[in-house]
Short mmCIF file of C-alpha atoms and ligand atoms in Angstrom, two decimals:
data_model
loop_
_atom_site.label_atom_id
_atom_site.label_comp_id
_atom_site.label_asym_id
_atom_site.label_seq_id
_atom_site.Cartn_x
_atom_site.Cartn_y
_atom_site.Cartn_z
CA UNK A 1 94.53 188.39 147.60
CA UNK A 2 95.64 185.46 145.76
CA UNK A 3 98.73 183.84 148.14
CA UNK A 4 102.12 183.40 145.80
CA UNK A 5 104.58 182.57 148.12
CA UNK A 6 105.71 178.67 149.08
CA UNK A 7 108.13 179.69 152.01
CA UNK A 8 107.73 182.53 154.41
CA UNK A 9 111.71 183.85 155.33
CA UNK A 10 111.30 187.58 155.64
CA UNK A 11 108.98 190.41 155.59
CA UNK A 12 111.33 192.49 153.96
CA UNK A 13 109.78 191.98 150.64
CA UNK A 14 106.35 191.88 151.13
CA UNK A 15 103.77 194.55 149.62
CA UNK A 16 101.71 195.99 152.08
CA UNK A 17 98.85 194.10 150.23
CA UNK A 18 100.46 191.07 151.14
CA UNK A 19 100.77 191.66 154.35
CA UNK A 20 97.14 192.45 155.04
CA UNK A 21 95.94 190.11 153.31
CA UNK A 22 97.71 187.98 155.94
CA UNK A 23 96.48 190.24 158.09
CA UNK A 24 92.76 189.51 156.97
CA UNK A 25 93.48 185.70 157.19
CA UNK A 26 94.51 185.92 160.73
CA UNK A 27 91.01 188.00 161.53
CA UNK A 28 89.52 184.93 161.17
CA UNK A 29 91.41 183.01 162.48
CA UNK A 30 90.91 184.45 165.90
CA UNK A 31 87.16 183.90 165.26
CA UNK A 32 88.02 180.34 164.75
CA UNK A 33 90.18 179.79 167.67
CA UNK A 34 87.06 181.19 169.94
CA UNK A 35 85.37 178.57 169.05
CA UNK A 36 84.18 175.37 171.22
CA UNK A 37 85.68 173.12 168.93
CA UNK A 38 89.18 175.15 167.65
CA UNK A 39 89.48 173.40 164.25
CA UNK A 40 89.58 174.57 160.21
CA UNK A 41 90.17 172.37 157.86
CA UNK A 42 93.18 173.43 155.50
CA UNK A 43 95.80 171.24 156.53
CA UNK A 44 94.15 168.12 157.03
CA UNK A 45 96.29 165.08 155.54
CA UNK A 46 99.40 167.76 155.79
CA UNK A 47 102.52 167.24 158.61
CA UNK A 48 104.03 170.13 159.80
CA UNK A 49 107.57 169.66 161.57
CA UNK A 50 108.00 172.07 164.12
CA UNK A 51 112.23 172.31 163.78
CA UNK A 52 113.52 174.14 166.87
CA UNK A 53 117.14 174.51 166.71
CA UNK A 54 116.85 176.61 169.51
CA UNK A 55 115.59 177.51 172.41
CA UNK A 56 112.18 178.79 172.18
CA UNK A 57 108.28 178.68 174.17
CA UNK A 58 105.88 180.96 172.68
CA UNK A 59 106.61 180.54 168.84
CA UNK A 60 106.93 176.87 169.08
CA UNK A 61 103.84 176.43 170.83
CA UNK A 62 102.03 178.82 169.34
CA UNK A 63 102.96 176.77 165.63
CA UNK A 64 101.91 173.48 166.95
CA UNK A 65 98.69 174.40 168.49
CA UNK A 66 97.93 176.69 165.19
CA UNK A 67 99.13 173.33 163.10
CA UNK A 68 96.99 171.39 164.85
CA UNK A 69 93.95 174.11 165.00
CA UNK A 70 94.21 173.66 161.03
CA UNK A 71 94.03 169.91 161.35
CA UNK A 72 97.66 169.01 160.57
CA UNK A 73 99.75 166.50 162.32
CA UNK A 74 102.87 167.54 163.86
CA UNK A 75 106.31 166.58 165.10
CA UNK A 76 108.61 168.07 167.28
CA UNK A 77 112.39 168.19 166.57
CA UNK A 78 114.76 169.50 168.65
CA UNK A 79 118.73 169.90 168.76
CA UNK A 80 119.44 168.60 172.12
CA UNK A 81 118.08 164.69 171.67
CA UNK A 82 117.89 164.25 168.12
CA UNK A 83 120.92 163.51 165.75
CA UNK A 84 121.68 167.18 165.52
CA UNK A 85 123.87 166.50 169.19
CA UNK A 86 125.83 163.59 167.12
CA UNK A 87 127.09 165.92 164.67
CA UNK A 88 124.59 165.46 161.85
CA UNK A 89 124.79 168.43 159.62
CA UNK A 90 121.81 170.51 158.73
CA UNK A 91 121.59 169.63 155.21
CA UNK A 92 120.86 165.51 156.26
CA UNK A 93 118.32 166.79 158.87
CA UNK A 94 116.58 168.57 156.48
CA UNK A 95 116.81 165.74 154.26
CA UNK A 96 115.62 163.46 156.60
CA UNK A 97 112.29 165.17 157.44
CA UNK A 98 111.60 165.56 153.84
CA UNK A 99 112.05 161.70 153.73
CA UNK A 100 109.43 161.35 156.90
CA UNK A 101 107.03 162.86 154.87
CA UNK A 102 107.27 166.77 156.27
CA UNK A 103 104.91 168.86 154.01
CA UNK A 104 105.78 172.36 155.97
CA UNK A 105 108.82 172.99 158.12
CA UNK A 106 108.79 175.45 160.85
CA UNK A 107 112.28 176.34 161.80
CA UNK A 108 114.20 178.37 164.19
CA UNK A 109 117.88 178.48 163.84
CA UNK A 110 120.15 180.58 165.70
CA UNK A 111 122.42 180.70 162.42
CA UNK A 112 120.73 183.93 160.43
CA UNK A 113 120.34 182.68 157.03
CA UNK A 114 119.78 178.94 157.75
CA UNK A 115 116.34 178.90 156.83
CA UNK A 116 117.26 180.18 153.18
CA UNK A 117 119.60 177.22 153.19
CA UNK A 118 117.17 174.85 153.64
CA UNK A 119 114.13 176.43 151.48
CA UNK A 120 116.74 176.06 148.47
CA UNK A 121 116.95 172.37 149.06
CA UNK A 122 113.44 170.93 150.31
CA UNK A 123 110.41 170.25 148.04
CA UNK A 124 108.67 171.36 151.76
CA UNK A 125 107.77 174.89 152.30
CA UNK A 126 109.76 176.95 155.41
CA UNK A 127 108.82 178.89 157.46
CA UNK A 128 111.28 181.12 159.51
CA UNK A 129 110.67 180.94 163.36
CA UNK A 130 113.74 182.94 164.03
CA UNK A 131 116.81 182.83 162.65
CA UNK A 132 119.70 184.04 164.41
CA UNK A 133 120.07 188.14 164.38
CA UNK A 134 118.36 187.98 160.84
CA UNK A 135 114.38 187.74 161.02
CA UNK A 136 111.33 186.66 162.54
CA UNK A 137 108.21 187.71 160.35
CA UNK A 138 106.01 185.55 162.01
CA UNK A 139 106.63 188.14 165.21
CA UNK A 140 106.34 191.24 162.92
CA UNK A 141 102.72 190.05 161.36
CA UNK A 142 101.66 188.87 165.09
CA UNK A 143 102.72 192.36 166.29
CA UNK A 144 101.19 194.00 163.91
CA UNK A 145 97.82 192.73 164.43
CA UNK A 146 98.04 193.45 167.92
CA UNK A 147 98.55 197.04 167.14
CA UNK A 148 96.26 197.32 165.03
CA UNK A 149 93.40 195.28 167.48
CA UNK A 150 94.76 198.52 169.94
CA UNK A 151 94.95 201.64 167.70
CA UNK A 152 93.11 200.35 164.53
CA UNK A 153 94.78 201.79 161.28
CA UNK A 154 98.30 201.81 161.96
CA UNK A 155 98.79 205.33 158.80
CA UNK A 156 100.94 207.32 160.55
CA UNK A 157 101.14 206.46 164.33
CA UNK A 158 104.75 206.23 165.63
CA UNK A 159 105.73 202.70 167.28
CA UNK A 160 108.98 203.02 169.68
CA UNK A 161 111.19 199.99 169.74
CA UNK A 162 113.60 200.16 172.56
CA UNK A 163 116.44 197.56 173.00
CA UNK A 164 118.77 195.49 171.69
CA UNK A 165 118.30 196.59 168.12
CA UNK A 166 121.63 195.14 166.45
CA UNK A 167 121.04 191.92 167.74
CA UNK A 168 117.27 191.80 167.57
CA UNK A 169 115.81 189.77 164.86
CA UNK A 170 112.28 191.07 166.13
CA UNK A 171 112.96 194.55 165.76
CA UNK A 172 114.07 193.97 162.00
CA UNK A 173 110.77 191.91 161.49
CA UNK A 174 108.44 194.55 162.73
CA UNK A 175 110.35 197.52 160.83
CA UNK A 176 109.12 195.75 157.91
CA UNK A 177 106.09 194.88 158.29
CA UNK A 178 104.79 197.88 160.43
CA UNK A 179 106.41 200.77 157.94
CA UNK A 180 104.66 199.60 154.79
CA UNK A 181 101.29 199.37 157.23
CA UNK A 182 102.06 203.11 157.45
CA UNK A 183 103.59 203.40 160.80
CA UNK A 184 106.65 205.30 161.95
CA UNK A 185 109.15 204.11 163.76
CA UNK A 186 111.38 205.30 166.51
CA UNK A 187 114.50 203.06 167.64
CA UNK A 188 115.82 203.75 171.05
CA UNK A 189 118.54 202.19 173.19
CA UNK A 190 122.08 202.29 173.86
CA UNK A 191 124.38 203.46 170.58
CA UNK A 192 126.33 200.37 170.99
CA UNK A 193 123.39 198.20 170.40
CA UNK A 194 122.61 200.10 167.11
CA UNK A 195 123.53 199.10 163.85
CA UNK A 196 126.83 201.47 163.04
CA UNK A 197 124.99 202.78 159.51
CA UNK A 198 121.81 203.41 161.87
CA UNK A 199 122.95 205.10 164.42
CA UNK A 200 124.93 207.45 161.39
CA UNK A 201 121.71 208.27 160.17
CA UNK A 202 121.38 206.13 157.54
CA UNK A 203 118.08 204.57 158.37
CA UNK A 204 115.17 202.53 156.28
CA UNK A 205 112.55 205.01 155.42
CA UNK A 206 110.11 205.39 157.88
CA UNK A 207 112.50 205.19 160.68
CA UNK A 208 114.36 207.53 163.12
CA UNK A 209 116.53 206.67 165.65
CA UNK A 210 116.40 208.74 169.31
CA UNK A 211 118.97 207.54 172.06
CA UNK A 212 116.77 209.46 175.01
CA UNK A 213 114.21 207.05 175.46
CA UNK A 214 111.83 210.01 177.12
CA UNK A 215 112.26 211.66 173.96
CA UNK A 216 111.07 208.65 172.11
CA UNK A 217 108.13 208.22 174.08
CA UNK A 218 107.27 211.32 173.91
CA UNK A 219 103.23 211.59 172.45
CA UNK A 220 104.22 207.68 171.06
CA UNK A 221 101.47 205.83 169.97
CA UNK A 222 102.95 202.43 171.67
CA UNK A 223 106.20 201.01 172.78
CA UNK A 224 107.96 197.51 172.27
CA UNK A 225 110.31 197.20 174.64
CA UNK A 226 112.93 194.11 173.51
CA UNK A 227 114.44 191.65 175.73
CA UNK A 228 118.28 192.36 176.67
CA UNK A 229 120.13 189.35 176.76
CA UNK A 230 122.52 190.08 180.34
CA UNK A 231 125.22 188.08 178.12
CA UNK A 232 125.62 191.85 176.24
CA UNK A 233 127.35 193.62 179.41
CA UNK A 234 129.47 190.68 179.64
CA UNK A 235 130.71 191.09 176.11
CA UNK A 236 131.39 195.34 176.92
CA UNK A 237 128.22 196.64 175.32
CA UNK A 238 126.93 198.18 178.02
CA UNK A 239 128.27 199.56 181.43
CA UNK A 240 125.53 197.54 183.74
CA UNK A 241 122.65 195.97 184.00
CA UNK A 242 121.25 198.61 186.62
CA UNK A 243 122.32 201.56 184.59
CA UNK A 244 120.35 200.04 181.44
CA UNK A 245 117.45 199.90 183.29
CA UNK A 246 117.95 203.56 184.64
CA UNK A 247 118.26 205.06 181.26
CA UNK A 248 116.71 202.72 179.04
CA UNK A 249 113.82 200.25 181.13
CA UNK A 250 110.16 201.13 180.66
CA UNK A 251 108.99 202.50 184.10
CA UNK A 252 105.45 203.63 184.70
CA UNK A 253 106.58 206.83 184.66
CA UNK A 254 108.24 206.36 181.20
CA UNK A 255 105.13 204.91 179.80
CA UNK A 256 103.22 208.21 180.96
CA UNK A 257 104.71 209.93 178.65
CA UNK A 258 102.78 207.92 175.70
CA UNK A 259 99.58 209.15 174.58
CA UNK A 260 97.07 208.04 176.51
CA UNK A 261 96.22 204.04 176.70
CA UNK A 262 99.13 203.87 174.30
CA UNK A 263 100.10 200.48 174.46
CA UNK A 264 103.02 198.69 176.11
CA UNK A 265 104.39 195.21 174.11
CA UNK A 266 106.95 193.09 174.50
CA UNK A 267 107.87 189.91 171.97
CA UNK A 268 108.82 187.69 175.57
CA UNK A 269 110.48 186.20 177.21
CA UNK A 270 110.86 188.91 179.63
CA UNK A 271 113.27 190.53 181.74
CA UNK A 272 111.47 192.20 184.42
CA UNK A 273 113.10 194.83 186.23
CA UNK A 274 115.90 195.70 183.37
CA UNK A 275 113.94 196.60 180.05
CA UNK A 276 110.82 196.52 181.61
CA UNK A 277 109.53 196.93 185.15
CA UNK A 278 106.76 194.43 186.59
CA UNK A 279 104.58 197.11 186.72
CA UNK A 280 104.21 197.98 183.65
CA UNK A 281 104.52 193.82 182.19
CA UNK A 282 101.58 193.73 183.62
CA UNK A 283 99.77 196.77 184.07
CA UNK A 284 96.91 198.03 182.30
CA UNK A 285 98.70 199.15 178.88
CA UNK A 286 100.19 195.64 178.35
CA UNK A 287 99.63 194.00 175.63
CA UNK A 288 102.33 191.11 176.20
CA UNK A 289 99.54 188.41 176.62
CA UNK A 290 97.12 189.66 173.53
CA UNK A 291 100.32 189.59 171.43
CA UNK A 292 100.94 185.48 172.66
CA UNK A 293 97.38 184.73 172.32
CA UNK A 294 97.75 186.58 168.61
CA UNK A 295 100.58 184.30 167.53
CA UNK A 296 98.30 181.31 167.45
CA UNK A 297 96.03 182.98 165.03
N1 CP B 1 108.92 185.92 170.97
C1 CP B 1 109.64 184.78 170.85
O1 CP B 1 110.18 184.47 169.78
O2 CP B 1 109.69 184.03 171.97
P1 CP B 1 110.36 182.58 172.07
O3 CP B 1 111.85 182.78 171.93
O4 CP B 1 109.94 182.03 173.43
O5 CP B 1 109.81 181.77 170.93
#
């Protein structure tokens, strides 16, 4: 596959070639990163600024140490400490990192739509880390390849995601990149953490939407279970933090209703004991470290 693209914002209009081809790319990847010496070549003489607007641990580590594995240098920007806490707006940011020289910048923003903003106004290519409730397609593509290193050809298995799904940029990301793979997908979670259209029926293809989560999981091919930000019962969404986790955490007895060895994922950082119970973070179905170890590649 010949890559066309100078800025990765969204999966949402990617071919499913595209996507494995990235797919493909990240195959060997991992074959490079078990390497003694973890280094490929394609970025030498490049910088990649690693632009973290917010907060963030696996996908900002997981860019720099891929950066670095293809033999770029890097820089770290952050908001608290850099002129971002003085009130400088995003456009002279931007503008100064083009200015240092940044060839590729990796941002997460917790406005959705920011890194459109900037691709529109850099000669650098972006890359969306996150932005806000909006996307993160570097999560989707990681995902998927975890999935796939569990169940192989994703045609036709059904994927549960269980959360948060209005305000879940992750869930959006890996609707669209694990649909045109093949999969189906079944949202579940509280109705006032679905989109309104969604949970009226009007879904993307390729999608259903079950509230009862042991519905859902029943004869599921895997689960991704999506962190619930406790802020969400504060703001009336839901009635508890306890009664989330009795109707809507992953227990091990939840997860036994998967097909067998179905796998259990989770994008971090977790909550355990409300969406998901220690037990099953890190019981044998969990895939939660595979899929951080997959982000590098
Ligand atoms: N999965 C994910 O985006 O985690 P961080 O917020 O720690 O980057």
């Amino acid at each position: 596959m010949k890559w066309k693209r100078r800025h990765i914002l969204d999966i949402d209009d990617w071919s499913r070639e595209e996507i494995e081809g990235v797919l493909e790319t990240t195959g060997a990847m991992v074959e490079v990163l078990s390497r003694p010496i973890r280094k490929a070549p394609p970025l030498r003489g490049k910088t990649v600024i690693l632009f973290f607007a917010e907060a963030s641990t696996r996908t900002r580590v997981s860019f720099e140490l891929a950066a670095k594995a293809l033999s770029a240098d890097t820089t770290l920007i952050t908001a608290t400490g850099s002129s971002v806490e003085k009130g400088e707006t995003l456009l002279d940011t931007v503008r100064t990192l083009e200015a240092l020289g940044g060839d590729i910048i990796v941002m997460r923003h917790a406005s959705s739509g920011a890194p459109y903003f900037v691709a529109e106004r850099t000669e650098a290519a972006v890359i969306n880390a996150g932005d806000g409730w909006h996307a993160h397609p570097t999560q989707g593509l990681l995902d998927a390849h975890t999935l796939r290193g569990a169940l192989g050809d994703l045609d036709g298995k059904r994927i549960v995601i269980v959360g948060d799904i209005v305000h879940s940029r992750v869930a959006r990301s890996d609707i669209n990149t694990l649909v045109p793979l093949g999969a189906r997908v079944t949202l579940s979670g509280p109705p006032t953490l679905m989109p309104a259209a969604w949970r009226c029926g009007a879904l993307p293809d390729g999608v259903t939407y079950e509230p009862d989560l042991d519905r859902a999981l029943d004869g599921a091919d895997g689960v991704i279970a999506l962190r619930l930000q406790k802020e969400r019962q504060e703001s009336g969404l839901l009635p508890s933090l306890r009664e989330y986790r009795t109707v809507w955490g992953l227990t091990t007895a939840r997860v036994g209703r998967m097909r067998p060895n179905a796998p259990v994922m989770h994008p971090g950082p977790m909550n355990e004991g409300i969406e998901i119970d220690a037990a099953v973070a890190h019981g044998a179905r969990s895939l939660v470290e595979t899929q951080v170890t997959n982000g590098v590649a």
